[in-house]
Amino acid sequence: MSKIVRSAALGLMAAAVALPAMAQEISFWSWRQEDKPVYEELIADFEAANPGIHVQFQGYEASNYATILSTALSADQGPDAMMVRAYGAFETVAGAGYLMPLSEREVPGLANMPQAAVNAETLRSDGKVYGVPFASQTMLMIYNKAIYDQLGLGVPQTWDELLANAKAIQDAGIFAFGNGTATAWQNETIVSALTSSIIGRGFFEDIQNDKTTFEDPRFIGGLEALKQVSTFFPTGFTGLDYASSQQLFASGMAAMFAGGSFELANFKSQNPDLDLGIFAAPGRNADDERLVGIFYDGGYAGNAKTAHPDAVRKFLAYLATPEFGQKFANELGNISPIKGVTFDNPLLQQVAQLNEHSVPYVMLTNFRYKEPSGSVLLQAEVQRMLAGESDPAQVGKAVTEGIALYHEPFRK
């Protein structure tokens, strides 16, 4: 074999060895199976801009996702990139060392997000960010505009006007609210959606700074208002589960629903003819700040043991870009935390406006890191209160004492 031919053959062999190393296949796990077509579109955009990196989307059923993910990660069989929850649920995987830390140098888009969103994906023990936040959710009031128009009602500006609207709807033979309390987590949702304006911003600032407890009269006042408005919930509401509550509203049998912005797309899919409106539940007075509760839903993270760390970081950096956030918002109907993203959907535009006056969905953002979590306590206690088995002061006391088991400031 001549020297030239031998050199060419060696070159071809080297190329053959190098090619597989250049092509990088990374897996991406999600609990949003229903979003697969849109994610594949987004992944195609990424792959076009990053030749040689291929992303394989794999969706899992949401209720089993946490178990599947943690089991896979602990067995070193986890994905290269993945969706992770926020706050306490996020810490269970980040704290175990399964996720790669991220910085603004690797993911510049982190600098273009609200600090509260980044905090949701920050491990408290080391202060490092391990996830790229992807959406916020807002607790608010949803109403059927056709029913409101039919009865000549306007968006209530005070708590008394909200009660008057509920009475008028009930008198017309329609359920004022679709909400039930049989599904535990719904009880936390209705507290935030209905009472944030009555409780007031000052309480949320004080509770986050350990200056008060849930026995604070402002919080108790919110629970008293919730008990008052629950008289307009459907008959037998304590036995009404989440799915049935949704159906009451989606079918037009109920005029209002205290819930999350995540309900909007679902209601429209159940009944495309629904003309939906949203508002922040009012305070006692017309000039009280109208507040909604807000939390960040989760993030995108990289596996600390991935064989393709550079490719994963590039993918995560892409997931934090305005280009991704814009398509994510328009096609999946979510509120992206990326600054500068706009919303084609008028309802999402309104949600974004309401978010300008928000308070944290506080049991999730601050008290869902240890057991019994604030959410578990509040959900159970509100369920009991609305069933007539306790009163607002007892709820505040039970929640405070439960959290005090591990939260020292509440022991004073």
mmCIF file of C-alpha atoms in Angstrom:
data_model
loop_
_atom_site.group_PDB
_atom_site.id
_atom_site.type_symbol
_atom_site.label_atom_id
_atom_site.label_comp_id
_atom_site.label_asym_id
_atom_site.label_seq_id
_atom_site.Cartn_x
_atom_site.Cartn_y
_atom_site.Cartn_z
ATOM 1 C CA MET A 1 0.000 0.000 0.000
ATOM 2 C CA SER A 2 1.450 3.327 -1.022
ATOM 3 C CA LYS A 3 2.111 6.001 1.563
ATOM 4 C CA ILE A 4 -0.640 8.201 0.091
ATOM 5 C CA VAL A 5 -3.239 5.430 0.107
ATOM 6 C CA ARG A 6 -2.241 4.376 3.643
ATOM 7 C CA SER A 7 -2.626 7.974 4.865
ATOM 8 C CA ALA A 8 -6.025 8.285 3.218
ATOM 9 C CA ALA A 9 -7.181 5.023 4.779
ATOM 10 C CA LEU A 10 -6.011 6.130 8.213
ATOM 11 C CA GLY A 11 -7.838 9.422 7.711
ATOM 12 C CA LEU A 12 -11.060 7.643 6.800
ATOM 13 C CA MET A 13 -10.717 5.376 9.820
ATOM 14 C CA ALA A 14 -10.148 8.374 12.070
ATOM 15 C CA ALA A 15 -13.233 10.077 10.642
ATOM 16 C CA ALA A 16 -15.266 6.919 11.146
ATOM 17 C CA VAL A 17 -14.200 6.831 14.782
ATOM 18 C CA ALA A 18 -14.816 10.555 15.249
ATOM 19 C CA LEU A 19 -18.302 10.751 13.705
ATOM 20 C CA PRO A 20 -20.237 8.926 16.454
ATOM 21 C CA ALA A 21 -18.545 11.106 19.066
ATOM 22 C CA MET A 22 -19.634 14.249 17.198
ATOM 23 C CA ALA A 23 -23.293 13.241 17.061
ATOM 24 C CA GLN A 24 -24.814 13.683 20.477
ATOM 25 C CA GLU A 25 -28.188 12.161 21.332
ATOM 26 C CA ILE A 26 -29.708 13.519 24.510
ATOM 27 C CA SER A 27 -32.916 12.386 26.152
ATOM 28 C CA PHE A 28 -35.451 14.838 27.583
ATOM 29 C CA TRP A 29 -38.154 13.718 30.025
ATOM 30 C CA SER A 30 -41.388 15.557 30.740
ATOM 31 C CA TRP A 31 -44.604 15.020 32.683
ATOM 32 C CA ARG A 32 -46.482 16.802 29.882
ATOM 33 C CA GLN A 33 -47.244 13.981 27.450
ATOM 34 C CA GLU A 34 -49.995 16.085 25.898
ATOM 35 C CA ASP A 35 -47.465 18.755 24.889
ATOM 36 C CA LYS A 36 -45.297 16.396 22.868
ATOM 37 C CA PRO A 37 -46.168 17.806 19.395
ATOM 38 C CA VAL A 38 -45.242 21.345 20.445
ATOM 39 C CA TYR A 39 -42.073 20.244 22.200
ATOM 40 C CA GLU A 40 -41.016 18.334 19.104
ATOM 41 C CA GLU A 41 -41.507 21.527 17.107
ATOM 42 C CA LEU A 42 -39.385 23.445 19.611
ATOM 43 C CA ILE A 43 -36.742 20.730 19.622
ATOM 44 C CA ALA A 44 -36.601 20.878 15.823
ATOM 45 C CA ASP A 45 -35.816 24.605 16.087
ATOM 46 C CA PHE A 46 -33.012 23.831 18.536
ATOM 47 C CA GLU A 47 -31.573 21.031 16.423
ATOM 48 C CA ALA A 48 -31.566 23.235 13.323
ATOM 49 C CA ALA A 49 -29.442 25.764 15.186
ATOM 50 C CA ASN A 50 -27.218 23.106 16.777
ATOM 51 C CA PRO A 51 -26.251 20.517 14.149
ATOM 52 C CA GLY A 52 -25.062 17.267 15.639
ATOM 53 C CA ILE A 53 -27.225 17.450 18.756
ATOM 54 C CA HIS A 54 -30.412 15.412 18.714
ATOM 55 C CA VAL A 55 -32.995 15.605 21.492
ATOM 56 C CA GLN A 56 -35.379 12.740 22.143
ATOM 57 C CA PHE A 57 -38.584 13.783 23.962
ATOM 58 C CA GLN A 58 -40.114 11.236 26.335
ATOM 59 C CA GLY A 59 -43.380 12.018 28.154
ATOM 60 C CA TYR A 60 -44.673 10.296 31.287
ATOM 61 C CA GLU A 61 -47.969 10.383 33.127
ATOM 62 C CA ALA A 62 -47.863 13.377 35.475
ATOM 63 C CA SER A 63 -48.912 11.686 38.727
ATOM 64 C CA ASN A 64 -46.184 9.028 38.411
ATOM 65 C CA TYR A 65 -43.465 11.264 36.996
ATOM 66 C CA ALA A 66 -41.725 12.142 40.273
ATOM 67 C CA THR A 67 -41.377 8.499 41.248
ATOM 68 C CA ILE A 68 -40.213 7.412 37.790
ATOM 69 C CA LEU A 69 -37.662 10.227 37.620
ATOM 70 C CA SER A 70 -36.199 9.783 41.108
ATOM 71 C CA THR A 71 -35.985 6.009 40.649
ATOM 72 C CA ALA A 72 -34.192 6.399 37.322
ATOM 73 C CA LEU A 73 -31.786 9.029 38.642
ATOM 74 C CA SER A 74 -30.883 6.982 41.699
ATOM 75 C CA ALA A 75 -30.120 4.011 39.430
ATOM 76 C CA ASP A 76 -27.990 6.146 37.076
ATOM 77 C CA GLN A 77 -30.580 5.536 34.360
ATOM 78 C CA GLY A 78 -32.015 9.047 34.306
ATOM 79 C CA PRO A 79 -32.449 11.286 31.262
ATOM 80 C CA ASP A 80 -29.869 13.816 30.101
ATOM 81 C CA ALA A 81 -32.342 16.689 30.490
ATOM 82 C CA MET A 82 -35.650 16.746 32.307
ATOM 83 C CA MET A 83 -38.548 18.739 33.673
ATOM 84 C CA VAL A 84 -38.365 19.167 37.435
ATOM 85 C CA ARG A 85 -40.830 20.584 39.912
ATOM 86 C CA ALA A 86 -40.206 23.732 41.950
ATOM 87 C CA TYR A 87 -39.710 24.599 45.606
ATOM 88 C CA GLY A 88 -39.696 21.598 47.990
ATOM 89 C CA ALA A 89 -40.355 18.952 45.346
ATOM 90 C CA PHE A 90 -37.451 20.371 43.313
ATOM 91 C CA GLU A 91 -35.130 20.085 46.310
ATOM 92 C CA THR A 92 -35.697 16.343 46.613
ATOM 93 C CA VAL A 93 -33.784 15.801 43.340
ATOM 94 C CA ALA A 94 -31.428 18.781 43.414
ATOM 95 C CA GLY A 95 -30.475 18.147 47.033
ATOM 96 C CA ALA A 96 -29.577 14.554 46.241
ATOM 97 C CA GLY A 97 -26.912 15.726 43.781
ATOM 98 C CA TYR A 98 -28.674 14.469 40.648
ATOM 99 C CA LEU A 99 -28.771 17.813 38.806
ATOM 100 C CA MET A 100 -26.042 19.922 37.215
ATOM 101 C CA PRO A 101 -25.633 23.438 38.627
ATOM 102 C CA LEU A 102 -26.328 26.244 36.161
ATOM 103 C CA SER A 103 -24.966 29.761 35.915
ATOM 104 C CA GLU A 104 -25.784 32.804 33.821
ATOM 105 C CA ARG A 105 -22.570 32.190 31.883
ATOM 106 C CA GLU A 106 -23.903 28.837 30.656
ATOM 107 C CA VAL A 107 -27.578 29.852 30.544
ATOM 108 C CA PRO A 108 -27.653 33.615 29.874
ATOM 109 C CA GLY A 109 -31.465 33.636 29.861
ATOM 110 C CA LEU A 110 -31.517 33.175 33.639
ATOM 111 C CA ALA A 111 -30.645 36.862 33.898
ATOM 112 C CA ASN A 112 -33.818 37.701 31.973
ATOM 113 C CA MET A 113 -36.225 36.128 34.442
ATOM 114 C CA PRO A 114 -37.818 37.401 37.669
ATOM 115 C CA GLN A 115 -35.748 36.578 40.737
ATOM 116 C CA ALA A 116 -38.756 34.826 42.273
ATOM 117 C CA ALA A 117 -38.803 32.439 39.310
ATOM 118 C CA VAL A 118 -35.090 31.675 39.640
ATOM 119 C CA ASN A 119 -35.485 31.224 43.401
ATOM 120 C CA ALA A 120 -38.033 28.477 42.744
ATOM 121 C CA GLU A 121 -35.231 26.449 41.097
ATOM 122 C CA THR A 122 -32.483 27.385 43.551
ATOM 123 C CA LEU A 123 -31.288 24.884 46.146
ATOM 124 C CA ARG A 124 -31.436 26.650 49.491
ATOM 125 C CA SER A 125 -28.558 24.701 51.041
ATOM 126 C CA ASP A 126 -25.930 25.901 48.528
ATOM 127 C CA GLY A 127 -27.648 28.838 46.806
ATOM 128 C CA LYS A 128 -27.030 27.373 43.336
ATOM 129 C CA VAL A 129 -29.535 27.302 40.473
ATOM 130 C CA TYR A 130 -30.313 23.856 39.072
ATOM 131 C CA GLY A 131 -33.251 24.515 36.766
ATOM 132 C CA VAL A 132 -34.486 26.896 34.072
ATOM 133 C CA PRO A 133 -37.966 28.117 35.155
ATOM 134 C CA PHE A 134 -40.601 27.550 32.488
ATOM 135 C CA ALA A 135 -43.991 28.931 33.602
ATOM 136 C CA SER A 136 -45.917 30.728 36.286
ATOM 137 C CA GLN A 137 -49.410 29.915 37.444
ATOM 138 C CA THR A 138 -51.883 32.424 38.805
ATOM 139 C CA MET A 139 -54.699 31.856 41.292
ATOM 140 C CA LEU A 140 -57.671 33.955 40.223
ATOM 141 C CA MET A 141 -61.388 34.058 39.524
ATOM 142 C CA ILE A 142 -62.736 32.684 36.251
ATOM 143 C CA TYR A 143 -66.251 33.586 35.187
ATOM 144 C CA ASN A 144 -68.762 32.830 32.450
ATOM 145 C CA LYS A 145 -69.234 36.116 30.616
ATOM 146 C CA ALA A 146 -72.449 34.981 28.951
ATOM 147 C CA ILE A 147 -74.103 34.373 32.327
ATOM 148 C CA TYR A 148 -72.804 37.666 33.678
ATOM 149 C CA ASP A 149 -74.166 39.486 30.599
ATOM 150 C CA GLN A 150 -77.483 37.654 30.770
ATOM 151 C CA LEU A 151 -77.972 38.813 34.374
ATOM 152 C CA GLY A 152 -76.567 42.298 33.800
ATOM 153 C CA LEU A 153 -73.686 41.785 36.220
ATOM 154 C CA GLY A 154 -70.344 43.567 36.222
ATOM 155 C CA VAL A 155 -66.957 42.475 37.511
ATOM 156 C CA PRO A 156 -67.220 43.009 41.293
ATOM 157 C CA GLN A 157 -65.161 45.830 42.744
ATOM 158 C CA THR A 158 -65.746 44.978 46.414
ATOM 159 C CA TRP A 159 -66.304 41.821 48.430
ATOM 160 C CA ASP A 160 -69.952 42.814 48.976
ATOM 161 C CA GLU A 161 -70.417 43.142 45.221
ATOM 162 C CA LEU A 162 -68.961 39.649 44.747
ATOM 163 C CA LEU A 163 -71.478 38.290 47.248
ATOM 164 C CA ALA A 164 -74.288 40.243 45.539
ATOM 165 C CA ASN A 165 -73.318 38.777 42.165
ATOM 166 C CA ALA A 166 -73.313 35.298 43.682
ATOM 167 C CA LYS A 167 -76.776 35.882 45.150
ATOM 168 C CA ALA A 168 -78.155 37.128 41.810
ATOM 169 C CA ILE A 169 -76.742 34.103 39.989
ATOM 170 C CA GLN A 170 -78.114 31.705 42.575
ATOM 171 C CA ASP A 171 -81.529 33.393 42.416
ATOM 172 C CA ALA A 172 -81.497 32.818 38.660
ATOM 173 C CA GLY A 173 -81.228 29.065 39.264
ATOM 174 C CA ILE A 174 -77.541 28.777 38.381
ATOM 175 C CA PHE A 175 -74.745 27.680 40.683
ATOM 176 C CA ALA A 176 -72.759 30.798 41.600
ATOM 177 C CA PHE A 177 -69.517 28.813 41.968
ATOM 178 C CA GLY A 178 -68.556 25.420 40.609
ATOM 179 C CA ASN A 179 -66.048 24.728 43.372
ATOM 180 C CA GLY A 180 -66.120 21.721 45.658
ATOM 181 C CA THR A 181 -63.793 20.770 48.508
ATOM 182 C CA ALA A 182 -63.597 16.974 48.333
ATOM 183 C CA THR A 183 -60.255 17.107 46.486
ATOM 184 C CA ALA A 184 -57.811 18.311 49.136
ATOM 185 C CA TRP A 185 -55.511 20.504 47.023
ATOM 186 C CA GLN A 186 -58.476 22.512 45.812
ATOM 187 C CA ASN A 187 -58.875 23.936 49.309
ATOM 188 C CA GLU A 188 -55.500 25.639 49.113
ATOM 189 C CA THR A 189 -56.360 26.971 45.661
ATOM 190 C CA ILE A 190 -59.612 28.608 46.737
ATOM 191 C CA VAL A 191 -57.933 30.299 49.704
ATOM 192 C CA SER A 192 -55.453 31.979 47.376
ATOM 193 C CA ALA A 193 -57.883 32.758 44.552
ATOM 194 C CA LEU A 194 -60.647 34.167 46.740
ATOM 195 C CA THR A 195 -58.961 35.759 49.737
ATOM 196 C CA SER A 196 -55.582 37.227 48.687
ATOM 197 C CA SER A 197 -56.985 40.763 48.329
ATOM 198 C CA ILE A 198 -58.777 40.587 51.686
ATOM 199 C CA ILE A 199 -55.718 39.243 53.501
ATOM 200 C CA GLY A 200 -53.583 41.937 51.909
ATOM 201 C CA ARG A 201 -50.007 42.263 50.690
ATOM 202 C CA GLY A 202 -48.720 43.256 54.143
ATOM 203 C CA PHE A 203 -49.535 39.855 55.619
ATOM 204 C CA PHE A 204 -47.666 37.993 52.873
ATOM 205 C CA GLU A 205 -44.612 40.174 53.363
ATOM 206 C CA ASP A 206 -44.724 39.644 57.122
ATOM 207 C CA ILE A 207 -45.228 35.884 56.970
ATOM 208 C CA GLN A 208 -42.293 35.518 54.576
ATOM 209 C CA ASN A 209 -40.111 37.537 56.945
ATOM 210 C CA ASP A 210 -41.190 35.594 60.043
ATOM 211 C CA LYS A 211 -42.896 38.643 61.516
ATOM 212 C CA THR A 212 -46.222 36.901 62.039
ATOM 213 C CA THR A 213 -47.932 33.506 61.972
ATOM 214 C CA PHE A 214 -51.100 32.102 60.422
ATOM 215 C CA GLU A 215 -52.953 33.155 63.580
ATOM 216 C CA ASP A 216 -52.627 36.743 62.324
ATOM 217 C CA PRO A 217 -56.051 38.484 62.240
ATOM 218 C CA ARG A 218 -55.476 39.386 58.576
ATOM 219 C CA PHE A 219 -55.199 35.724 57.603
ATOM 220 C CA ILE A 220 -58.086 34.727 59.866
ATOM 221 C CA GLY A 221 -60.164 37.478 58.241
ATOM 222 C CA GLY A 222 -59.508 35.919 54.858
ATOM 223 C CA LEU A 223 -60.716 32.537 56.095
ATOM 224 C CA GLU A 224 -63.844 34.145 57.517
ATOM 225 C CA ALA A 225 -64.558 35.650 54.102
ATOM 226 C CA LEU A 226 -64.003 32.257 52.476
ATOM 227 C CA LYS A 227 -66.485 30.679 54.850
ATOM 228 C CA GLN A 228 -68.957 33.437 54.023
ATOM 229 C CA VAL A 229 -68.700 33.019 50.252
ATOM 230 C CA SER A 230 -68.806 29.215 50.476
ATOM 231 C CA THR A 231 -72.547 29.526 51.180
ATOM 232 C CA PHE A 232 -72.793 30.089 47.412
ATOM 233 C CA PHE A 233 -70.905 26.901 46.519
ATOM 234 C CA PRO A 234 -73.016 24.058 45.052
ATOM 235 C CA THR A 235 -75.240 22.032 47.330
ATOM 236 C CA GLY A 236 -73.199 19.186 48.766
ATOM 237 C CA PHE A 237 -69.941 20.880 47.796
ATOM 238 C CA THR A 238 -67.968 19.094 50.521
ATOM 239 C CA GLY A 239 -68.448 15.872 48.542
ATOM 240 C CA LEU A 240 -67.761 17.460 45.144
ATOM 241 C CA ASP A 241 -64.393 16.450 43.677
ATOM 242 C CA TYR A 242 -62.184 18.447 41.314
ATOM 243 C CA ALA A 243 -63.285 16.801 38.082
ATOM 244 C CA SER A 244 -66.971 17.279 38.920
ATOM 245 C CA SER A 245 -66.339 20.904 39.903
ATOM 246 C CA GLN A 246 -64.696 21.532 36.546
ATOM 247 C CA GLN A 247 -67.618 19.951 34.737
ATOM 248 C CA LEU A 248 -70.125 22.170 36.534
ATOM 249 C CA PHE A 249 -68.331 25.255 35.279
ATOM 250 C CA ALA A 250 -67.410 23.981 31.833
ATOM 251 C CA SER A 251 -71.009 22.915 31.168
ATOM 252 C CA GLY A 252 -72.365 26.366 32.069
ATOM 253 C CA MET A 253 -74.134 25.107 35.184
ATOM 254 C CA ALA A 254 -71.934 27.341 37.354
ATOM 255 C CA ALA A 255 -70.996 30.972 36.673
ATOM 256 C CA MET A 256 -67.704 31.300 38.559
ATOM 257 C CA PHE A 257 -64.721 29.126 39.414
ATOM 258 C CA ALA A 258 -62.000 29.953 41.902
ATOM 259 C CA GLY A 259 -58.939 28.316 40.411
ATOM 260 C CA GLY A 260 -55.691 28.687 38.541
ATOM 261 C CA SER A 261 -54.731 30.117 35.182
ATOM 262 C CA PHE A 262 -53.941 26.499 34.224
ATOM 263 C CA GLU A 263 -57.727 25.941 34.094
ATOM 264 C CA LEU A 264 -58.300 28.282 31.158
ATOM 265 C CA ALA A 265 -57.096 26.055 28.339
ATOM 266 C CA ASN A 266 -58.763 23.051 29.921
ATOM 267 C CA PHE A 267 -62.152 24.785 30.176
ATOM 268 C CA LYS A 268 -61.927 25.896 26.547
ATOM 269 C CA SER A 269 -61.028 22.390 25.452
ATOM 270 C CA GLN A 270 -64.022 20.980 27.343
ATOM 271 C CA ASN A 271 -66.380 23.602 25.951
ATOM 272 C CA PRO A 272 -65.026 25.740 23.077
ATOM 273 C CA ASP A 273 -68.174 27.890 23.193
ATOM 274 C CA LEU A 274 -67.409 29.163 26.688
ATOM 275 C CA ASP A 275 -66.823 32.913 26.789
ATOM 276 C CA LEU A 276 -64.365 33.168 29.663
ATOM 277 C CA GLY A 277 -63.483 36.179 31.751
ATOM 278 C CA ILE A 278 -61.072 36.522 34.640
ATOM 279 C CA PHE A 279 -60.576 38.900 37.532
ATOM 280 C CA ALA A 280 -58.764 39.165 40.832
ATOM 281 C CA ALA A 281 -61.183 38.634 43.698
ATOM 282 C CA PRO A 282 -61.817 42.024 45.329
ATOM 283 C CA GLY A 283 -60.968 43.198 48.816
ATOM 284 C CA ARG A 284 -63.388 44.709 51.286
ATOM 285 C CA ASN A 285 -63.113 48.156 49.703
ATOM 286 C CA ALA A 286 -62.934 49.275 46.101
ATOM 287 C CA ASP A 287 -59.520 50.869 46.631
ATOM 288 C CA ASP A 288 -57.956 47.750 48.190
ATOM 289 C CA GLU A 289 -55.186 46.364 45.990
ATOM 290 C CA ARG A 290 -56.563 43.546 43.830
ATOM 291 C CA LEU A 291 -54.196 40.622 44.351
ATOM 292 C CA VAL A 292 -53.698 37.220 42.760
ATOM 293 C CA GLY A 293 -51.587 34.368 44.107
ATOM 294 C CA ILE A 294 -48.680 33.245 41.969
ATOM 295 C CA PHE A 295 -46.159 30.415 41.857
ATOM 296 C CA TYR A 296 -43.673 29.046 39.363
ATOM 297 C CA ASP A 297 -44.573 25.651 38.059
ATOM 298 C CA GLY A 298 -41.224 23.988 37.510
ATOM 299 C CA GLY A 299 -38.054 24.046 35.498
ATOM 300 C CA TYR A 300 -35.797 22.312 32.998
ATOM 301 C CA ALA A 301 -32.707 20.678 34.451
ATOM 302 C CA GLY A 302 -29.666 18.695 33.357
ATOM 303 C CA ASN A 303 -28.455 15.383 34.736
ATOM 304 C CA ALA A 304 -25.244 15.847 36.722
ATOM 305 C CA LYS A 305 -23.987 12.525 35.301
ATOM 306 C CA THR A 306 -24.916 13.056 31.659
ATOM 307 C CA ALA A 307 -22.371 11.884 29.113
ATOM 308 C CA HIS A 308 -23.100 15.020 27.065
ATOM 309 C CA PRO A 309 -22.858 17.979 29.470
ATOM 310 C CA ASP A 310 -22.053 20.569 26.797
ATOM 311 C CA ALA A 311 -24.989 19.521 24.629
ATOM 312 C CA VAL A 312 -27.322 19.555 27.623
ATOM 313 C CA ARG A 313 -26.175 23.038 28.644
ATOM 314 C CA LYS A 314 -26.774 24.273 25.085
ATOM 315 C CA PHE A 315 -30.260 22.792 25.175
ATOM 316 C CA LEU A 316 -31.012 24.368 28.571
ATOM 317 C CA ALA A 317 -29.687 27.711 27.329
ATOM 318 C CA TYR A 318 -32.090 27.474 24.386
ATOM 319 C CA LEU A 319 -35.000 26.773 26.760
ATOM 320 C CA ALA A 320 -34.311 30.144 28.397
ATOM 321 C CA THR A 321 -34.384 32.215 25.193
ATOM 322 C CA PRO A 322 -37.182 34.636 24.215
ATOM 323 C CA GLU A 323 -37.630 32.649 20.977
ATOM 324 C CA PHE A 324 -38.457 29.524 22.946
ATOM 325 C CA GLY A 325 -40.583 31.436 25.476
ATOM 326 C CA GLN A 326 -42.656 33.075 22.743
ATOM 327 C CA LYS A 327 -43.572 29.808 21.049
ATOM 328 C CA PHE A 328 -44.074 28.148 24.451
ATOM 329 C CA ALA A 329 -46.578 30.870 25.396
ATOM 330 C CA ASN A 330 -48.413 30.991 22.083
ATOM 331 C CA GLU A 331 -48.707 27.277 21.439
ATOM 332 C CA LEU A 332 -48.985 25.856 24.950
ATOM 333 C CA GLY A 333 -50.967 28.725 26.481
ATOM 334 C CA ASN A 334 -48.603 29.247 29.384
ATOM 335 C CA ILE A 335 -47.224 32.367 31.049
ATOM 336 C CA SER A 336 -43.508 32.231 30.325
ATOM 337 C CA PRO A 337 -41.310 33.907 32.955
ATOM 338 C CA ILE A 338 -38.933 35.134 30.231
ATOM 339 C CA LYS A 339 -39.119 38.925 30.124
ATOM 340 C CA GLY A 340 -40.255 40.364 26.825
ATOM 341 C CA VAL A 341 -42.489 37.444 25.866
ATOM 342 C CA THR A 342 -45.905 38.654 24.682
ATOM 343 C CA PHE A 343 -49.186 36.813 24.515
ATOM 344 C CA ASP A 344 -51.478 36.432 21.517
ATOM 345 C CA ASN A 345 -54.239 34.982 23.690
ATOM 346 C CA PRO A 346 -56.280 37.867 25.226
ATOM 347 C CA LEU A 347 -56.890 35.875 28.399
ATOM 348 C CA LEU A 348 -53.176 35.292 28.859
ATOM 349 C CA GLN A 349 -52.633 39.002 28.304
ATOM 350 C CA GLN A 350 -55.038 39.660 31.163
ATOM 351 C CA VAL A 351 -53.320 37.076 33.376
ATOM 352 C CA ALA A 352 -50.003 38.804 32.730
ATOM 353 C CA GLN A 353 -51.586 42.123 33.731
ATOM 354 C CA LEU A 354 -53.046 40.613 36.915
ATOM 355 C CA ASN A 355 -49.609 39.239 37.755
ATOM 356 C CA GLU A 356 -48.384 42.797 38.158
ATOM 357 C CA HIS A 357 -50.267 42.779 41.485
ATOM 358 C CA SER A 358 -49.472 39.399 42.954
ATOM 359 C CA VAL A 359 -48.565 37.732 46.214
ATOM 360 C CA PRO A 360 -46.895 34.339 46.578
ATOM 361 C CA TYR A 361 -48.926 31.145 46.723
ATOM 362 C CA VAL A 362 -47.323 31.034 50.083
ATOM 363 C CA MET A 363 -47.767 27.474 51.342
ATOM 364 C CA LEU A 364 -46.030 26.204 48.198
ATOM 365 C CA THR A 365 -43.390 28.876 47.917
ATOM 366 C CA ASN A 366 -42.395 28.962 51.593
ATOM 367 C CA PHE A 367 -43.838 26.074 53.594
ATOM 368 C CA ARG A 368 -43.679 22.990 51.374
ATOM 369 C CA TYR A 369 -40.136 21.955 52.243
ATOM 370 C CA LYS A 370 -40.776 19.802 55.320
ATOM 371 C CA GLU A 371 -43.571 17.659 56.718
ATOM 372 C CA PRO A 372 -46.245 18.325 57.649
ATOM 373 C CA SER A 373 -46.109 20.899 54.886
ATOM 374 C CA GLY A 374 -48.118 24.082 55.117
ATOM 375 C CA SER A 375 -50.127 22.870 52.133
ATOM 376 C CA VAL A 376 -51.086 19.581 53.773
ATOM 377 C CA LEU A 377 -52.104 21.405 56.944
ATOM 378 C CA LEU A 378 -54.070 24.183 55.234
ATOM 379 C CA GLN A 379 -55.838 21.871 52.816
ATOM 380 C CA ALA A 380 -57.045 19.572 55.578
ATOM 381 C CA GLU A 381 -57.986 22.341 57.979
ATOM 382 C CA VAL A 382 -59.924 24.384 55.408
ATOM 383 C CA GLN A 383 -61.716 21.221 54.340
ATOM 384 C CA ARG A 384 -62.792 20.715 57.959
ATOM 385 C CA MET A 385 -63.746 24.369 58.399
ATOM 386 C CA LEU A 386 -65.962 24.439 55.336
ATOM 387 C CA ALA A 387 -67.572 21.207 56.487
ATOM 388 C CA GLY A 388 -68.550 22.997 59.703
ATOM 389 C CA GLU A 389 -66.139 21.050 61.903
ATOM 390 C CA SER A 390 -63.959 24.014 62.953
ATOM 391 C CA ASP A 391 -63.710 27.781 62.614
ATOM 392 C CA PRO A 392 -61.147 30.154 61.030
ATOM 393 C CA ALA A 393 -59.282 30.764 64.289
ATOM 394 C CA GLN A 394 -58.877 27.019 64.821
ATOM 395 C CA VAL A 395 -57.529 26.685 61.277
ATOM 396 C CA GLY A 396 -54.944 29.406 61.879
ATOM 397 C CA LYS A 397 -53.880 27.814 65.162
ATOM 398 C CA ALA A 398 -53.615 24.287 63.751
ATOM 399 C CA VAL A 399 -51.607 25.419 60.718
ATOM 400 C CA THR A 400 -49.247 27.492 62.834
ATOM 401 C CA GLU A 401 -48.684 24.716 65.378
ATOM 402 C CA GLY A 402 -48.094 22.151 62.621
ATOM 403 C CA ILE A 403 -45.455 24.266 60.891
ATOM 404 C CA ALA A 404 -43.919 25.182 64.254
ATOM 405 C CA LEU A 405 -42.772 21.567 64.628
ATOM 406 C CA TYR A 406 -39.861 22.447 62.332
ATOM 407 C CA HIS A 407 -40.087 26.238 61.863
ATOM 408 C CA GLU A 408 -38.564 27.887 64.921
ATOM 409 C CA PRO A 409 -39.994 31.438 64.414
ATOM 410 C CA PHE A 410 -43.509 30.043 64.862
ATOM 411 C CA ARG A 411 -42.635 28.765 68.351
ATOM 412 C CA LYS A 412 -42.397 32.239 69.876
#
